[in-house]
PDB file of C-alpha atoms in Angstrom:
ATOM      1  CA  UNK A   1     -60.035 -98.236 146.498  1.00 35.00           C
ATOM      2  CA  UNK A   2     -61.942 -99.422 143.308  1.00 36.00           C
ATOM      3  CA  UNK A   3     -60.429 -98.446 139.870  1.00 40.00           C
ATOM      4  CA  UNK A   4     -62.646 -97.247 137.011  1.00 39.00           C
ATOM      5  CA  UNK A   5     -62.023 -97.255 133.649  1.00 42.00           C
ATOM      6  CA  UNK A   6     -63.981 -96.933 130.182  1.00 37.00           C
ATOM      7  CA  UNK A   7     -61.197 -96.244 126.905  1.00 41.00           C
ATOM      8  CA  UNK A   8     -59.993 -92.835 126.234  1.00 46.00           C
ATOM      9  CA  UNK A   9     -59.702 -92.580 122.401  1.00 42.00           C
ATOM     10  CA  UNK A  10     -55.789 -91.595 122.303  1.00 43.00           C
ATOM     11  CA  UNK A  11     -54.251 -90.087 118.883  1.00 41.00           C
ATOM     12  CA  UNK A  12     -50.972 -89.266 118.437  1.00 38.00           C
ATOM     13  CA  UNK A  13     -48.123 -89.373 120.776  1.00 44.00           C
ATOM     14  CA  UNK A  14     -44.964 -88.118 121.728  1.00 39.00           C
ATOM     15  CA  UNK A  15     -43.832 -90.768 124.471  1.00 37.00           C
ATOM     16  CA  UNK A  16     -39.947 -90.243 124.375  1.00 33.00           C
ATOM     17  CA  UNK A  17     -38.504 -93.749 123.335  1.00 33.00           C
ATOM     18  CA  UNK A  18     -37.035 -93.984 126.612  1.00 32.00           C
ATOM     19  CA  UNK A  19     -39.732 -92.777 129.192  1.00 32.00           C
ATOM     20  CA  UNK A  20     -39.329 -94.609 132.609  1.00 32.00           C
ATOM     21  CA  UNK A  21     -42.328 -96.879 133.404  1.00 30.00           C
ATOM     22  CA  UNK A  22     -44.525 -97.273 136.577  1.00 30.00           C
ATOM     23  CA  UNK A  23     -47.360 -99.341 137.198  1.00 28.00           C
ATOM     24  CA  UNK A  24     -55.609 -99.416 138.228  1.00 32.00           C
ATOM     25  CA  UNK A  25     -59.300 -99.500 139.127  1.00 33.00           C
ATOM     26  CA  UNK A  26     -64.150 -98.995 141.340  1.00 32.00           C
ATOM     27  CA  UNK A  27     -66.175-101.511 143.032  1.00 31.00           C
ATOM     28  CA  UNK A  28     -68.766-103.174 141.133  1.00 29.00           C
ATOM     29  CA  UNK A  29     -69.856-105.989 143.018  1.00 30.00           C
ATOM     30  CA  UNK A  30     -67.392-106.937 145.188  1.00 27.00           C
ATOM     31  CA  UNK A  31     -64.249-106.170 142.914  1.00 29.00           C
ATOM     32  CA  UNK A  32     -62.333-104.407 140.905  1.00 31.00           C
ATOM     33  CA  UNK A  33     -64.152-101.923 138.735  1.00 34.00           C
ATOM     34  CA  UNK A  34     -63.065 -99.889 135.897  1.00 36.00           C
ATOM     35  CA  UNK A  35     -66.025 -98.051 135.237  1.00 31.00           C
ATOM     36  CA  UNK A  36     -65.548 -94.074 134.422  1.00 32.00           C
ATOM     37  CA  UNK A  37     -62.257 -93.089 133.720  1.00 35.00           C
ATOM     38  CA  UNK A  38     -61.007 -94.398 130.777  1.00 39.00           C
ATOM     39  CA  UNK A  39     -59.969 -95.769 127.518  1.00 38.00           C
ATOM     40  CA  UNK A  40     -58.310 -92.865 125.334  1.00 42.00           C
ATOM     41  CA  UNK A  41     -59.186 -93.601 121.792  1.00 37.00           C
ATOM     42  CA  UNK A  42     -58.022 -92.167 118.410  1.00 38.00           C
ATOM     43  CA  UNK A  43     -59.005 -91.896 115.344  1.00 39.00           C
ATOM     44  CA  UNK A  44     -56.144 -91.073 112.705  1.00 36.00           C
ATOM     45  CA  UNK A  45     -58.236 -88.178 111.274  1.00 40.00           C
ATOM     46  CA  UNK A  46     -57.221 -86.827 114.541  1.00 47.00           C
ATOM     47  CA  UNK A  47     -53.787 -86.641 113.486  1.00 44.00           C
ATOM     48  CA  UNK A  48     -54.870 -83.171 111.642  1.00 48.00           C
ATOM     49  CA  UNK A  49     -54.847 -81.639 114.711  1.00 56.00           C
ATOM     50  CA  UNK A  50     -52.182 -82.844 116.221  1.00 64.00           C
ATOM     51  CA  UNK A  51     -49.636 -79.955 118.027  1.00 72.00           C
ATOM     52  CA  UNK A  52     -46.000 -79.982 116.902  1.00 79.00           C
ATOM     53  CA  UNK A  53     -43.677 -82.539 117.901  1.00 81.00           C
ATOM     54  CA  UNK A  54     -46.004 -85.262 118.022  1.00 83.00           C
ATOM     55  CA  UNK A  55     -46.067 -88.356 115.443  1.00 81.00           C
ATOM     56  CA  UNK A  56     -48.702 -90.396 114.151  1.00 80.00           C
ATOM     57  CA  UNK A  57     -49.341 -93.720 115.464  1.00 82.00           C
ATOM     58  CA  UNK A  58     -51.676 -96.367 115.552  1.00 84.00           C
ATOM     59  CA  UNK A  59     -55.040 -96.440 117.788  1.00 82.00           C
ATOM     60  CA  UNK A  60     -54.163 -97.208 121.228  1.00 89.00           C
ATOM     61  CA  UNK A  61     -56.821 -97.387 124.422  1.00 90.00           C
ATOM     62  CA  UNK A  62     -55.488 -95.848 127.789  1.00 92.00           C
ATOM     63  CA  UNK A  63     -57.193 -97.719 131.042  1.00 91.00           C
ATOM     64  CA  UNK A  64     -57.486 -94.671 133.329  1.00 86.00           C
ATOM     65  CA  UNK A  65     -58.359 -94.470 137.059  1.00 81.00           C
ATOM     66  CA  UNK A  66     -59.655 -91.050 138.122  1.00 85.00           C
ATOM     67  CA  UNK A  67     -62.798 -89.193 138.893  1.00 91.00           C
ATOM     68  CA  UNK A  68     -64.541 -88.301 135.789  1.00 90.00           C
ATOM     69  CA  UNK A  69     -63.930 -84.567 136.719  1.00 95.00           C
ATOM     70  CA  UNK A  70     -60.674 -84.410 137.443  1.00 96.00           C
ATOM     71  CA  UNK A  71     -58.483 -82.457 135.581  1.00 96.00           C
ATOM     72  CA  UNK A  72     -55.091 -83.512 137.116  1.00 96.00           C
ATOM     73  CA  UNK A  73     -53.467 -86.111 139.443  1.00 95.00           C
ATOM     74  CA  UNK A  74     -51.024 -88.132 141.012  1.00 95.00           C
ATOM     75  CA  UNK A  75     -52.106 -91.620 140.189  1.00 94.00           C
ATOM     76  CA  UNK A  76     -50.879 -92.142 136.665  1.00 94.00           C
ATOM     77  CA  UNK A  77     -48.644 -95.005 137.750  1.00 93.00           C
ATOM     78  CA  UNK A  78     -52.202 -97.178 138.189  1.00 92.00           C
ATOM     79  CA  UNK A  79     -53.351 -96.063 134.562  1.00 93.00           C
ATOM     80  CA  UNK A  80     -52.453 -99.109 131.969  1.00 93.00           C
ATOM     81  CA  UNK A  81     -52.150 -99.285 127.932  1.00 93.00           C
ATOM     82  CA  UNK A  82     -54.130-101.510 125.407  1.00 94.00           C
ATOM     83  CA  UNK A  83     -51.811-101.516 121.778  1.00 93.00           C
ATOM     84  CA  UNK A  84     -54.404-102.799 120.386  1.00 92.00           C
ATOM     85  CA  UNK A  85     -58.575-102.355 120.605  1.00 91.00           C
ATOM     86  CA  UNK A  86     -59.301-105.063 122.815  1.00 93.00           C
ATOM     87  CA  UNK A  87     -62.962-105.224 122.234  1.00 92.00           C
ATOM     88  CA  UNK A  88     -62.763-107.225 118.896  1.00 94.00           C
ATOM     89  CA  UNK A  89     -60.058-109.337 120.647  1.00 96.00           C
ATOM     90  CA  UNK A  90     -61.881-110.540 123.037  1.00 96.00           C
ATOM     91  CA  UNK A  91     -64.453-113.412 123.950  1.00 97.00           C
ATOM     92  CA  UNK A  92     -68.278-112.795 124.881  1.00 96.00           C
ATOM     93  CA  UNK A  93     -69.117-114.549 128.118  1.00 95.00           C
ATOM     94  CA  UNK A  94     -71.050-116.903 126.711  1.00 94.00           C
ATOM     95  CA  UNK A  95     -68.172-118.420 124.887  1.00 95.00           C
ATOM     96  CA  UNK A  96     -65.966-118.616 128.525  1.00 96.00           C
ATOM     97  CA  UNK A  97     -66.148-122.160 128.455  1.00 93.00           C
ATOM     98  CA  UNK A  98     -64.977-122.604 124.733  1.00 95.00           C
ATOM     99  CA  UNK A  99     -62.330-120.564 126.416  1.00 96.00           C
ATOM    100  CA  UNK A 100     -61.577-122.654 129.441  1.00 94.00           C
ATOM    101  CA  UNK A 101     -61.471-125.790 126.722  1.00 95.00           C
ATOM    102  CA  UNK A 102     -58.948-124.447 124.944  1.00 96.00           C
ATOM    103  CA  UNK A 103     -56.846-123.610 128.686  1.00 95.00           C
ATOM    104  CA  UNK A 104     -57.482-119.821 128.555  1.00 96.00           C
ATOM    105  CA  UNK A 105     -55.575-118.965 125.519  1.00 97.00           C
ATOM    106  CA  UNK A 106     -58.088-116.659 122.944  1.00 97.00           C
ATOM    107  CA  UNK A 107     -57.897-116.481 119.309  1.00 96.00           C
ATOM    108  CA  UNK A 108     -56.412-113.513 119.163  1.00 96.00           C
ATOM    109  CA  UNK A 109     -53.431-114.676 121.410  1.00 96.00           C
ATOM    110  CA  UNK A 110     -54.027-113.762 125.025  1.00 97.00           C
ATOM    111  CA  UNK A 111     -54.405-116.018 127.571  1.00 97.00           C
ATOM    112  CA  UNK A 112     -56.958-115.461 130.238  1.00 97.00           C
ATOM    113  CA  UNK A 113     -56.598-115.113 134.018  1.00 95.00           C
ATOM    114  CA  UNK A 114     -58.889-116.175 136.586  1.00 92.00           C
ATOM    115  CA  UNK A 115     -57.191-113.881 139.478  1.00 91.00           C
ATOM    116  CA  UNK A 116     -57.313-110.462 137.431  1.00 92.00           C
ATOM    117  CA  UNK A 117     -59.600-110.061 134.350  1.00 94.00           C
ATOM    118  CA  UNK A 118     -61.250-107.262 132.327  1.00 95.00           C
ATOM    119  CA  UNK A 119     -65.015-107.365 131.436  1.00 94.00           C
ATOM    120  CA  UNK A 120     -66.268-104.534 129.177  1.00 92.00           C
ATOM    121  CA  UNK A 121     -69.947-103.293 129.228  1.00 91.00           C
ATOM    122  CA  UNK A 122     -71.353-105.251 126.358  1.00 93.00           C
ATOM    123  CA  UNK A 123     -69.983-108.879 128.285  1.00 95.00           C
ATOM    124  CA  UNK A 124     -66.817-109.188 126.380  1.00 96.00           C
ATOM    125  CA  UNK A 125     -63.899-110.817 128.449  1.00 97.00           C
ATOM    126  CA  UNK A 126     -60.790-108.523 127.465  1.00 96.00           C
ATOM    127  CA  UNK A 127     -57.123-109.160 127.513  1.00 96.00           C
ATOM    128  CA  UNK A 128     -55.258-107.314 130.234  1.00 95.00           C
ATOM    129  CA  UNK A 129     -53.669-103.822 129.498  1.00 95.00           C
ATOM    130  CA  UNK A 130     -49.791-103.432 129.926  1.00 93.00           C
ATOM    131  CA  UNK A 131     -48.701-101.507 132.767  1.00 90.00           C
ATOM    132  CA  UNK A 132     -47.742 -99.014 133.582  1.00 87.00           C
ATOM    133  CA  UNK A 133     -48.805 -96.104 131.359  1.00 90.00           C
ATOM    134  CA  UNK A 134     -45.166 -94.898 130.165  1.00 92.00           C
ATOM    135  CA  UNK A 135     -44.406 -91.313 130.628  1.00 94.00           C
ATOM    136  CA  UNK A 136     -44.618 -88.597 127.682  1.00 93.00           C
ATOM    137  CA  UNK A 137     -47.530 -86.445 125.552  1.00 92.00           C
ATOM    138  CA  UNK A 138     -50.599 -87.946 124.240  1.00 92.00           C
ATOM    139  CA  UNK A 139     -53.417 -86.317 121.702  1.00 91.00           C
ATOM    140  CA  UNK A 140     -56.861 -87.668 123.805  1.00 91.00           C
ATOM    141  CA  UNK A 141     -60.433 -87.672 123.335  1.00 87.00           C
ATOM    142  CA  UNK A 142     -63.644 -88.769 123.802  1.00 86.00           C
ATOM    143  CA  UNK A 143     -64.900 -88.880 120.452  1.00 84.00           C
ATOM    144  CA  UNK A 144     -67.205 -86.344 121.429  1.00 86.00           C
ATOM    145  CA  UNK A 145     -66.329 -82.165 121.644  1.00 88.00           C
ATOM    146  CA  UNK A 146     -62.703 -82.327 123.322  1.00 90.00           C
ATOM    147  CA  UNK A 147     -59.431 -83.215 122.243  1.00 90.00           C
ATOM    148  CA  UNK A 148     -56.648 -82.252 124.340  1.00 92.00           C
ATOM    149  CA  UNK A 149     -52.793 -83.123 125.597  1.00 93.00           C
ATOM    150  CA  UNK A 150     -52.592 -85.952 128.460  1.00 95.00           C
ATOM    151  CA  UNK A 151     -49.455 -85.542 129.549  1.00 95.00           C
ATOM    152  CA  UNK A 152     -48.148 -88.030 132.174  1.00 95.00           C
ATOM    153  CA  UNK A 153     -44.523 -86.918 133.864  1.00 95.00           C
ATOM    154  CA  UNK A 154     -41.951 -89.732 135.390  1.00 94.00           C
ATOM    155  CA  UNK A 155     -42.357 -90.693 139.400  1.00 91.00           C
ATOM    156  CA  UNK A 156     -40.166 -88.449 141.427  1.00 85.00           C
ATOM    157  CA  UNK A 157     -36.537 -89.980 142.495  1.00 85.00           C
ATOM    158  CA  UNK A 158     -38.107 -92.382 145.918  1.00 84.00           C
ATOM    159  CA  UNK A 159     -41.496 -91.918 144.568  1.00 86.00           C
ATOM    160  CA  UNK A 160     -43.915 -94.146 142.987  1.00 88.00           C
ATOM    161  CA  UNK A 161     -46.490 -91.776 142.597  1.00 92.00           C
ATOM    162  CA  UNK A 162     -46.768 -90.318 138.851  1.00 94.00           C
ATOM    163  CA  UNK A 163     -48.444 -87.206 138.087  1.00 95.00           C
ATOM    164  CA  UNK A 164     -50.731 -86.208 135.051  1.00 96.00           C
ATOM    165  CA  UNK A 165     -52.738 -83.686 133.468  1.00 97.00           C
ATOM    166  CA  UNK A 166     -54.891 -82.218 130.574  1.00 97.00           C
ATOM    167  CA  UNK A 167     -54.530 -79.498 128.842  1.00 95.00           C
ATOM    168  CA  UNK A 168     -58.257 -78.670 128.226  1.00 94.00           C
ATOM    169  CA  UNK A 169     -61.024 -80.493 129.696  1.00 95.00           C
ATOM    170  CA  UNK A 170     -61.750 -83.145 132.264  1.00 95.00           C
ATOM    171  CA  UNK A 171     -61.011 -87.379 132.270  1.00 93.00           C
ATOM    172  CA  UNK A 172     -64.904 -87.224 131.215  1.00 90.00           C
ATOM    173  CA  UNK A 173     -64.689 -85.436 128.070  1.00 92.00           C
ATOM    174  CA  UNK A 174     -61.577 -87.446 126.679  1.00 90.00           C
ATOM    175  CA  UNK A 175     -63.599 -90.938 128.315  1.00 86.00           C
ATOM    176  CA  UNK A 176     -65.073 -93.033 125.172  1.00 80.00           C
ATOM    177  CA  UNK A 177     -68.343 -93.460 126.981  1.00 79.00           C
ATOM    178  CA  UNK A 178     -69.538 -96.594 124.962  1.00 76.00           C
ATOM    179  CA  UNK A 179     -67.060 -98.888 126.506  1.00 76.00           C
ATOM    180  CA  UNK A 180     -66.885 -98.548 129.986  1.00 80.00           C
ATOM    181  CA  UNK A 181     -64.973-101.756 131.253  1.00 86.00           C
ATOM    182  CA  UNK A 182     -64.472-103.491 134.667  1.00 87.00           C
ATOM    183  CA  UNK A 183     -61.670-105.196 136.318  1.00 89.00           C
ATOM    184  CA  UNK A 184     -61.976-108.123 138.119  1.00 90.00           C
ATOM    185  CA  UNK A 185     -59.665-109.078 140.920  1.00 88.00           C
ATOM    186  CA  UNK A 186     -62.123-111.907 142.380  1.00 85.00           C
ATOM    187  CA  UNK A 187     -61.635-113.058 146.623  1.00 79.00           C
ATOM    188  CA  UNK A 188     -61.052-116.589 147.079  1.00 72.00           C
ATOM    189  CA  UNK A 189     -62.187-117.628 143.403  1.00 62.00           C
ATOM    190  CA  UNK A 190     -65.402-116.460 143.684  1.00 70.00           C
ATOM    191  CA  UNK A 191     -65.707-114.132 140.893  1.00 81.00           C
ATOM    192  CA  UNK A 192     -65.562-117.136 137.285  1.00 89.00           C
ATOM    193  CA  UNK A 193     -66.917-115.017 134.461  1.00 92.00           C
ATOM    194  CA  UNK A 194     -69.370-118.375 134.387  1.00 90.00           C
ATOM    195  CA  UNK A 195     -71.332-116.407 137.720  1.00 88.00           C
ATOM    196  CA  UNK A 196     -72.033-113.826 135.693  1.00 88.00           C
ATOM    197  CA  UNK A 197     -75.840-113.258 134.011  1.00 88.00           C
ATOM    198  CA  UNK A 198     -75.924-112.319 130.641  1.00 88.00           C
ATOM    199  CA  UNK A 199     -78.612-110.785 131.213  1.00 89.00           C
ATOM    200  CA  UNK A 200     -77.190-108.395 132.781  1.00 89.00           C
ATOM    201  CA  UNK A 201     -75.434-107.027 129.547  1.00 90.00           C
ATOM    202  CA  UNK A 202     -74.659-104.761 128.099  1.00 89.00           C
ATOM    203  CA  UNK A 203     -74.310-102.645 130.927  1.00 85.00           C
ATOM    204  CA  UNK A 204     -77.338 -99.560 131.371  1.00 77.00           C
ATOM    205  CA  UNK A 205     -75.125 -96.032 131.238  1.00 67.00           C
ATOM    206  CA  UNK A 206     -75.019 -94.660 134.962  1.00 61.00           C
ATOM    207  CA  UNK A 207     -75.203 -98.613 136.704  1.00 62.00           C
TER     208      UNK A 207
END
């Protein structure tokens, strides 16, 4: 099955302090694509709206598999979590072998891998997300006309699978469509970001 994934713009957040963690993915040639569900996205203006019992905390990017219509699932333990905007932190492909020189480690800290990577739609090489997507509340949206609850519930005792659902909307309304990304998982080292044609980038909405 092939993940998808662009950033949901996520706001505030609720996550109990203890939520239980689980541990994504579409096929774009050949592996691993993340290419319409999602990156949750906030912006702290958001926080205005934010229902009671939630508390303000710094933008964070959810990497969501899921059709873009869906309004509910059972997949959340495949969905991961970027603290941090990993656009800015990462490295253009152009600049993969300044990269490789320096033995995969990035300026901003991460250290690349050749077996599982994340390229977003403009040809920036991202650092991994963490996964899995704890359990709890989170204030999502697109950016655009919708911002709802996500909430994601713990796996069932002798389950893996983790359920989720929104409030209002659908995974495309809360999906920040500028920055669809795709994951990489490449077969017998054939998939170096150095393949890749930068021509190619950034990525025509609907390829």
């Amino acid at each position: 099955r092939t993940p998808s994934s662009t950033r949901l713009h996520l706001a505030n957040d609720n996550t109990p302090e203890k939520s239980e963690k689980s541990t994504l993915g579409s096929n774009m040639r050949r592996s691993l694509l993340y290419s319409t569900a999602a990156a949750l996205a906030t912006n702290v203006a958001l926080a205005v709206v934010a229902p009671p019992g939630f508390k303000r905390i710094p933008t964070q990017f959810i990497a969501a598999l899921g059709d873009p219509d869906a309004k509910s699932g059972t997949n959340a333990q495949e969905w991961g979590l970027w603290e941090k905007d990993p656009g800015p932190r990462g490295v253009f492909l152009q600049d993969f072998s300044t990269l490789e020189t320096n033995g995969g480690k990035a300026k901003a800290g991460w250290t690349f891998d050749k077996n599982d990577w994340w390229l977003e739609e403009h040809g920036i090489i991202m650092e991994k997300p963490k996964f899995s997507l704890p359990a709890g509340r989170y204030l999502v949206t697109g950016g655009r006309l919708v911002t709802t609850v996500l909430t994601v519930e713990p796996p069932e005792v002798g389950d893996t699978q983790q359920r989720w659902k929104l409030d209002n909307g659908k995974l495309y309304d809360i999906t920040h469509l500028p920055c669809r990304s795709a994951r990489y998982k490449p077969n017998e080292g054939n998939g170096s970001p150095l393949t890749a044609r930068t021509g190619d980038f950034p990525v025509k909405p609907g390829a």
